[in-house]
Structures are given as structure tokens and as C-alpha cells.
Amino acid sequence: MTAAIEADGVGKRYGSLVALDGLTFSAHPGEVLGLLGPNGAGKTTCIRVLTAILPASAGRFAVAGVPGDRPEELRRRVGVLPENAGYPRRQTGEEYLRYHARLYGHSRASACAVARELLAGVGLAGRARWSIGSYSRGMRQRLGIARALVNDPRVVFFDEPTLGLDPAGQRDVLAQLGTLASERGVAVLLSTHLLDEVEQHCSRVLILNRGRLVADDTVAEVARWAAAPRRGRIEVAPDDALAAAVRLACSPAVAQVRQDDARPGALQVELAPWANANEVIAALLDAGVLLRAFELEGARLSDAFLAMTKAA
Ligand SMILES: Nc1ncnc2c1ncn2[C@@H]1O[C@H](COP(=O)(O)OP(=O)(O)OP(=O)(O)O)[C@@H](O)[C@H]1O
Ligand SMILES: [Mg+2]
């Protein structure tokens, strides 16, 4: 299986500013990859370089099997929703998509069919004959998503696709991206600030911070790495509480433990960064303490994101 995106040491400078530094990752067909990072981290730059809109300053990459040094071919093979797309205000949505379909070699009749199908797919069928100037911001965003798909790309790059969409629109767009990936094997790179979006829809997540990749793993793994402390509630027999508290206090997996005065046998624990909940359970079992309940507050992607991108 060839990778849909392969980046090896990709860098981008704007004058003296290093916007991307040694970016190395790959994405496979059918994968939805979340691209996270604070403002100015380099997400848009990454998308512009990988879609051959801007030349890289360093490194090598290939997208949909086309190497980065063949920019025209690469641009024809990918779909992109740019950060700031401009649209002709006087054209109707249908004319706009028909025009782009023609650019990609569709006949007049098939360009019409493609335009209608794409407009319906993004919920704009009822506005097909309206001028783009009359569209709301969210409608223009939907049109941009439709345009990104006009060449039936195998790899798509969406720069904040749900920006400006209402909740139903966000859900529809994300569901559409999921379908593209799962049913048609399209690789999707999705840049967003909405961590819930990544948690719910992405198989993997890349976190950029000041141009450097600080995480590249499954959402669950990245969340597990969260340096932010996680808390849990443990319940043992009241007679075991003291022994359990002492054992936990000695365990490297536990940062803090405290007995709940109001409830005999209940303990609050704070896990050490990077510690695994299993280590806590193992520590108690080793001490011969019978566990009645153990609830760990779920580690969230947001913990990991904040921990990995905090200012130096
Ligand atoms: N055309 C440009 N000329 C000079 N510097 C630029 C240019 N475009 C981006 N930069 C700088 O490169 C860095 C990365 O910007 P980029 O737009 O890629 O960030 P981003 O992660 O997309 O941020 P946001 O979340 O705000 O969209 C920033 O420091 C930005 O100021
Ligand atoms: Mg951006």
C-alpha cells in the first residue's frame, strides 16, 4: 500500500522566519488525520506546501504518489479547501462548480452532473442557481468543500473546514469527510482548532507547535500521553484504606493520594504524568488489597494539546 502523503524533513521559511521545521510523517489511504496547533503553528503553511501552492525550503514529499517536484501534476491530483478562499460573487454556485469540473476535463454534460451532485452533497442544492455573492459565510465554506472534491481526489487537505458552519453544518461536513475516507479510501488531512472534532472523527492526530511536530499518533495514545495530571477514585474495604493509601503513596505511578474523610475506604488519586492506570491497580494488587471500584477520569485530547503546545 503506497502512502497517500509522505513527508520527509519538509521545511518552509518565510525570510528569516522558520514556519515549518523538519516535518516528517505519512498518511495512508482511508485515514482521517487531524492537524492541530495553536495560531501560527504552521498548519496552513504545511497544507500550502504539501498541495504545491508554496515551494518547500527543505526536505522531500509526495502526495497521492506524485513527488513535490512535480507541482502541476500534484495540484491536479489533490483536493484542497484553503484557509482564505476567494469566490466570484456574480457566478452561481452551480456555474462555479461546472467551470471547475470543465477545468478538470469533464464534458459539458458530466460537468453539470458533477456540479449538481456536489452541491447536493454539501446541502446547497436549493441555492445552486443563486449568485455566490448572496451566500452566507457558511454557504461559501460548503461551496469550497464541494470545489475541493470536483476532481475526485484521492487525498484532500481541509484547512478549518467547519469554520463558520452552524452545528448541523459541522456535523454534515465531518460526516462527509468520514464517508470519503471510509467508503472511498480518500486520505483526509483536517486542520482544526476544535479538539472535539479530532477526538470524534480522526484516526490519528498531528500536533504542530512553532513549526515542529510534537505529536504523531492515534488520538487515544496522544491523549494518554497528556502531561496534565489525571485523577481517579478508588474504593477499597475501610479496613484496607490505610494500607492502600501507604502503598499508593510509595508508587511512582501516583503523584498524590488522599483519603476521603466522608467515605471510609474511598481514596482520591492523582496519577503521575505518563503513568498508566494499570500500574496503580498493580500496586494495590501487589499489596494484597482488594479493589472494590476504580474510576479514572478520562484523559482528553485537550489535556495533551495544552501540555504539548504550552509556551516555552
Ligand atoms: N506569507 C507569509 N509571509 C511571512 N510569514 C508568514 C506567511 N504566512 C505565514 N507566515 C508565518 O508563518 C507562521 C505559520 O503560519 P500559519 O499560517 O502556517 O499558521 P497556522 O498554524 O495556520 O495558524 P492559524 O491557526 O492562525 O491559522 C506564522 O508565524 C506566520 O506569521
Ligand atoms: Mg491557518
mmCIF file of C-alpha atoms in Angstrom, residues 63-206:
data_model
loop_
_atom_site.group_PDB
_atom_site.id
_atom_site.type_symbol
_atom_site.label_atom_id
_atom_site.label_comp_id
_atom_site.label_asym_id
_atom_site.label_seq_id
_atom_site.Cartn_x
_atom_site.Cartn_y
_atom_site.Cartn_z
ATOM 1 C CA VAL A 63 1.184 13.254 -2.240
ATOM 2 C CA ALA A 64 -1.042 10.696 -3.981
ATOM 3 C CA GLY A 65 2.148 9.195 -5.357
ATOM 4 C CA VAL A 66 3.217 12.436 -7.055
ATOM 5 C CA PRO A 67 6.531 13.891 -5.849
ATOM 6 C CA GLY A 68 6.598 17.511 -4.698
ATOM 7 C CA ASP A 69 8.940 18.473 -7.519
ATOM 8 C CA ARG A 70 6.069 17.938 -9.995
ATOM 9 C CA PRO A 71 3.797 20.716 -8.626
ATOM 10 C CA GLU A 72 1.357 20.979 -11.527
ATOM 11 C CA GLU A 73 0.588 17.284 -11.573
ATOM 12 C CA LEU A 74 0.349 17.247 -7.804
ATOM 13 C CA ARG A 75 -2.164 20.121 -7.780
ATOM 14 C CA ARG A 76 -4.372 18.269 -10.234
ATOM 15 C CA ARG A 77 -4.444 15.163 -8.079
ATOM 16 C CA VAL A 78 -5.327 16.634 -4.692
ATOM 17 C CA GLY A 79 -8.324 18.460 -3.279
ATOM 18 C CA VAL A 80 -7.851 21.479 -1.073
ATOM 19 C CA LEU A 81 -10.051 23.782 0.916
ATOM 20 C CA PRO A 82 -7.713 26.723 1.510
ATOM 21 C CA GLU A 83 -7.734 28.930 4.597
ATOM 22 C CA ASN A 84 -8.908 32.014 2.719
ATOM 23 C CA ALA A 85 -10.658 31.081 -0.482
ATOM 24 C CA GLY A 86 -11.915 33.816 -2.774
ATOM 25 C CA TYR A 87 -15.074 33.240 -4.816
ATOM 26 C CA PRO A 88 -16.501 35.030 -7.832
ATOM 27 C CA ARG A 89 -19.515 36.835 -6.380
ATOM 28 C CA ARG A 90 -21.500 37.045 -9.610
ATOM 29 C CA GLN A 91 -21.341 33.384 -10.585
ATOM 30 C CA THR A 92 -23.902 30.974 -9.217
ATOM 31 C CA GLY A 93 -22.694 28.041 -7.147
ATOM 32 C CA GLU A 94 -23.581 25.694 -9.973
ATOM 33 C CA GLU A 95 -21.713 27.751 -12.609
ATOM 34 C CA TYR A 96 -18.669 27.904 -10.361
ATOM 35 C CA LEU A 97 -18.513 24.151 -9.870
ATOM 36 C CA ARG A 98 -19.302 23.449 -13.519
ATOM 37 C CA TYR A 99 -16.408 25.678 -14.517
ATOM 38 C CA HIS A 100 -14.018 23.823 -12.224
ATOM 39 C CA ALA A 101 -15.283 20.450 -13.408
ATOM 40 C CA ARG A 102 -14.614 21.551 -17.001
ATOM 41 C CA LEU A 103 -11.072 22.580 -15.987
ATOM 42 C CA TYR A 104 -10.535 19.011 -14.840
ATOM 43 C CA GLY A 105 -11.632 17.641 -18.208
ATOM 44 C CA HIS A 106 -15.336 16.895 -17.710
ATOM 45 C CA SER A 107 -17.617 17.227 -20.743
ATOM 46 C CA ARG A 108 -20.351 19.871 -20.562
ATOM 47 C CA ALA A 109 -22.949 17.260 -19.573
ATOM 48 C CA SER A 110 -20.841 15.462 -16.979
ATOM 49 C CA ALA A 111 -19.662 18.814 -15.516
ATOM 50 C CA CYS A 112 -23.343 19.649 -14.949
ATOM 51 C CA ALA A 113 -24.000 16.328 -13.262
ATOM 52 C CA VAL A 114 -20.880 16.613 -11.080
ATOM 53 C CA ALA A 115 -21.793 20.169 -10.030
ATOM 54 C CA ARG A 116 -25.315 19.138 -9.020
ATOM 55 C CA GLU A 117 -24.158 16.070 -7.152
ATOM 56 C CA LEU A 118 -21.515 18.007 -5.214
ATOM 57 C CA LEU A 119 -23.921 20.831 -4.370
ATOM 58 C CA ALA A 120 -26.432 18.323 -3.065
ATOM 59 C CA GLY A 121 -23.690 16.624 -1.060
ATOM 60 C CA VAL A 122 -22.918 19.833 0.842
ATOM 61 C CA GLY A 123 -26.573 20.805 1.291
ATOM 62 C CA LEU A 124 -26.585 23.597 -1.291
ATOM 63 C CA ALA A 125 -28.924 22.077 -3.892
ATOM 64 C CA GLY A 126 -31.563 24.695 -3.119
ATOM 65 C CA ARG A 127 -29.040 27.508 -3.691
ATOM 66 C CA ALA A 128 -27.450 26.128 -6.858
ATOM 67 C CA ARG A 129 -28.857 28.919 -9.047
ATOM 68 C CA TRP A 130 -28.169 31.767 -6.598
ATOM 69 C CA SER A 131 -25.166 34.041 -7.059
ATOM 70 C CA ILE A 132 -22.289 33.307 -4.677
ATOM 71 C CA GLY A 133 -22.471 36.944 -3.542
ATOM 72 C CA SER A 134 -25.782 36.093 -1.888
ATOM 73 C CA TYR A 135 -24.338 33.134 0.061
ATOM 74 C CA SER A 136 -23.720 33.315 3.783
ATOM 75 C CA ARG A 137 -20.209 32.593 5.074
ATOM 76 C CA GLY A 138 -21.131 29.020 5.950
ATOM 77 C CA MET A 139 -22.623 28.501 2.473
ATOM 78 C CA ARG A 140 -19.400 29.735 0.862
ATOM 79 C CA GLN A 141 -17.477 27.313 3.066
ATOM 80 C CA ARG A 142 -19.694 24.467 1.877
ATOM 81 C CA LEU A 143 -19.145 25.548 -1.715
ATOM 82 C CA GLY A 144 -15.390 25.474 -1.114
ATOM 83 C CA ILE A 145 -15.679 21.927 0.205
ATOM 84 C CA ALA A 146 -17.626 20.913 -2.912
ATOM 85 C CA ARG A 147 -14.973 22.544 -5.106
ATOM 86 C CA ALA A 148 -12.212 20.635 -3.323
ATOM 87 C CA LEU A 149 -13.874 17.387 -4.412
ATOM 88 C CA VAL A 150 -14.514 18.278 -8.043
ATOM 89 C CA ASN A 151 -11.538 16.288 -9.384
ATOM 90 C CA ASP A 152 -12.418 13.182 -7.348
ATOM 91 C CA PRO A 153 -9.129 13.458 -5.393
ATOM 92 C CA ARG A 154 -7.512 10.585 -3.501
ATOM 93 C CA VAL A 155 -6.049 12.977 -0.944
ATOM 94 C CA VAL A 156 -7.790 16.065 0.438
ATOM 95 C CA PHE A 157 -6.494 18.870 2.624
ATOM 96 C CA PHE A 158 -9.081 20.844 4.527
ATOM 97 C CA ASP A 159 -7.935 23.965 6.370
ATOM 98 C CA GLU A 160 -10.506 24.552 9.110
ATOM 99 C CA PRO A 161 -13.453 23.240 7.064
ATOM 100 C CA THR A 162 -16.042 23.754 9.778
ATOM 101 C CA LEU A 163 -15.133 27.381 10.445
ATOM 102 C CA GLY A 164 -18.305 29.425 10.175
ATOM 103 C CA LEU A 165 -20.614 26.429 9.873
ATOM 104 C CA ASP A 166 -23.622 26.014 12.140
ATOM 105 C CA PRO A 167 -23.678 22.853 14.313
ATOM 106 C CA ALA A 168 -25.724 20.877 11.785
ATOM 107 C CA GLY A 169 -23.374 22.018 9.013
ATOM 108 C CA GLN A 170 -20.332 20.979 11.071
ATOM 109 C CA ARG A 171 -21.820 17.553 11.656
ATOM 110 C CA ASP A 172 -22.701 17.123 7.964
ATOM 111 C CA VAL A 173 -19.262 18.156 6.732
ATOM 112 C CA LEU A 174 -17.453 15.914 9.188
ATOM 113 C CA ALA A 175 -19.730 13.000 8.341
ATOM 114 C CA GLN A 176 -18.997 13.633 4.664
ATOM 115 C CA LEU A 177 -15.251 13.581 5.301
ATOM 116 C CA GLY A 178 -15.651 10.347 7.245
ATOM 117 C CA THR A 179 -17.562 8.779 4.362
ATOM 118 C CA LEU A 180 -14.953 9.887 1.833
ATOM 119 C CA ALA A 181 -12.309 8.172 3.918
ATOM 120 C CA SER A 182 -14.153 5.019 4.922
ATOM 121 C CA GLU A 183 -16.045 4.270 1.703
ATOM 122 C CA ARG A 184 -13.758 5.683 -0.941
ATOM 123 C CA GLY A 185 -10.372 5.304 0.706
ATOM 124 C CA VAL A 186 -9.593 9.010 0.457
ATOM 125 C CA ALA A 187 -6.909 10.274 2.835
ATOM 126 C CA VAL A 188 -8.060 13.406 4.645
ATOM 127 C CA LEU A 189 -5.817 15.933 6.382
ATOM 128 C CA LEU A 190 -8.043 18.092 8.542
ATOM 129 C CA SER A 191 -6.678 21.219 10.184
ATOM 130 C CA THR A 192 -8.844 22.498 13.005
ATOM 131 C CA HIS A 193 -8.906 24.210 16.367
ATOM 132 C CA LEU A 194 -11.821 22.104 17.539
ATOM 133 C CA LEU A 195 -10.383 19.289 19.598
ATOM 134 C CA ASP A 196 -13.723 17.513 19.841
ATOM 135 C CA GLU A 197 -13.737 17.281 16.062
ATOM 136 C CA VAL A 198 -10.425 15.489 16.128
ATOM 137 C CA GLU A 199 -11.414 13.249 19.020
ATOM 138 C CA GLN A 200 -14.570 12.156 17.263
ATOM 139 C CA HIS A 201 -13.558 11.985 13.629
ATOM 140 C CA CYS A 202 -9.825 11.465 13.266
ATOM 141 C CA SER A 203 -7.966 8.197 13.401
ATOM 142 C CA ARG A 204 -4.672 9.956 14.008
ATOM 143 C CA VAL A 205 -3.530 13.341 15.132
ATOM 144 C CA LEU A 206 -0.529 15.507 14.333
#
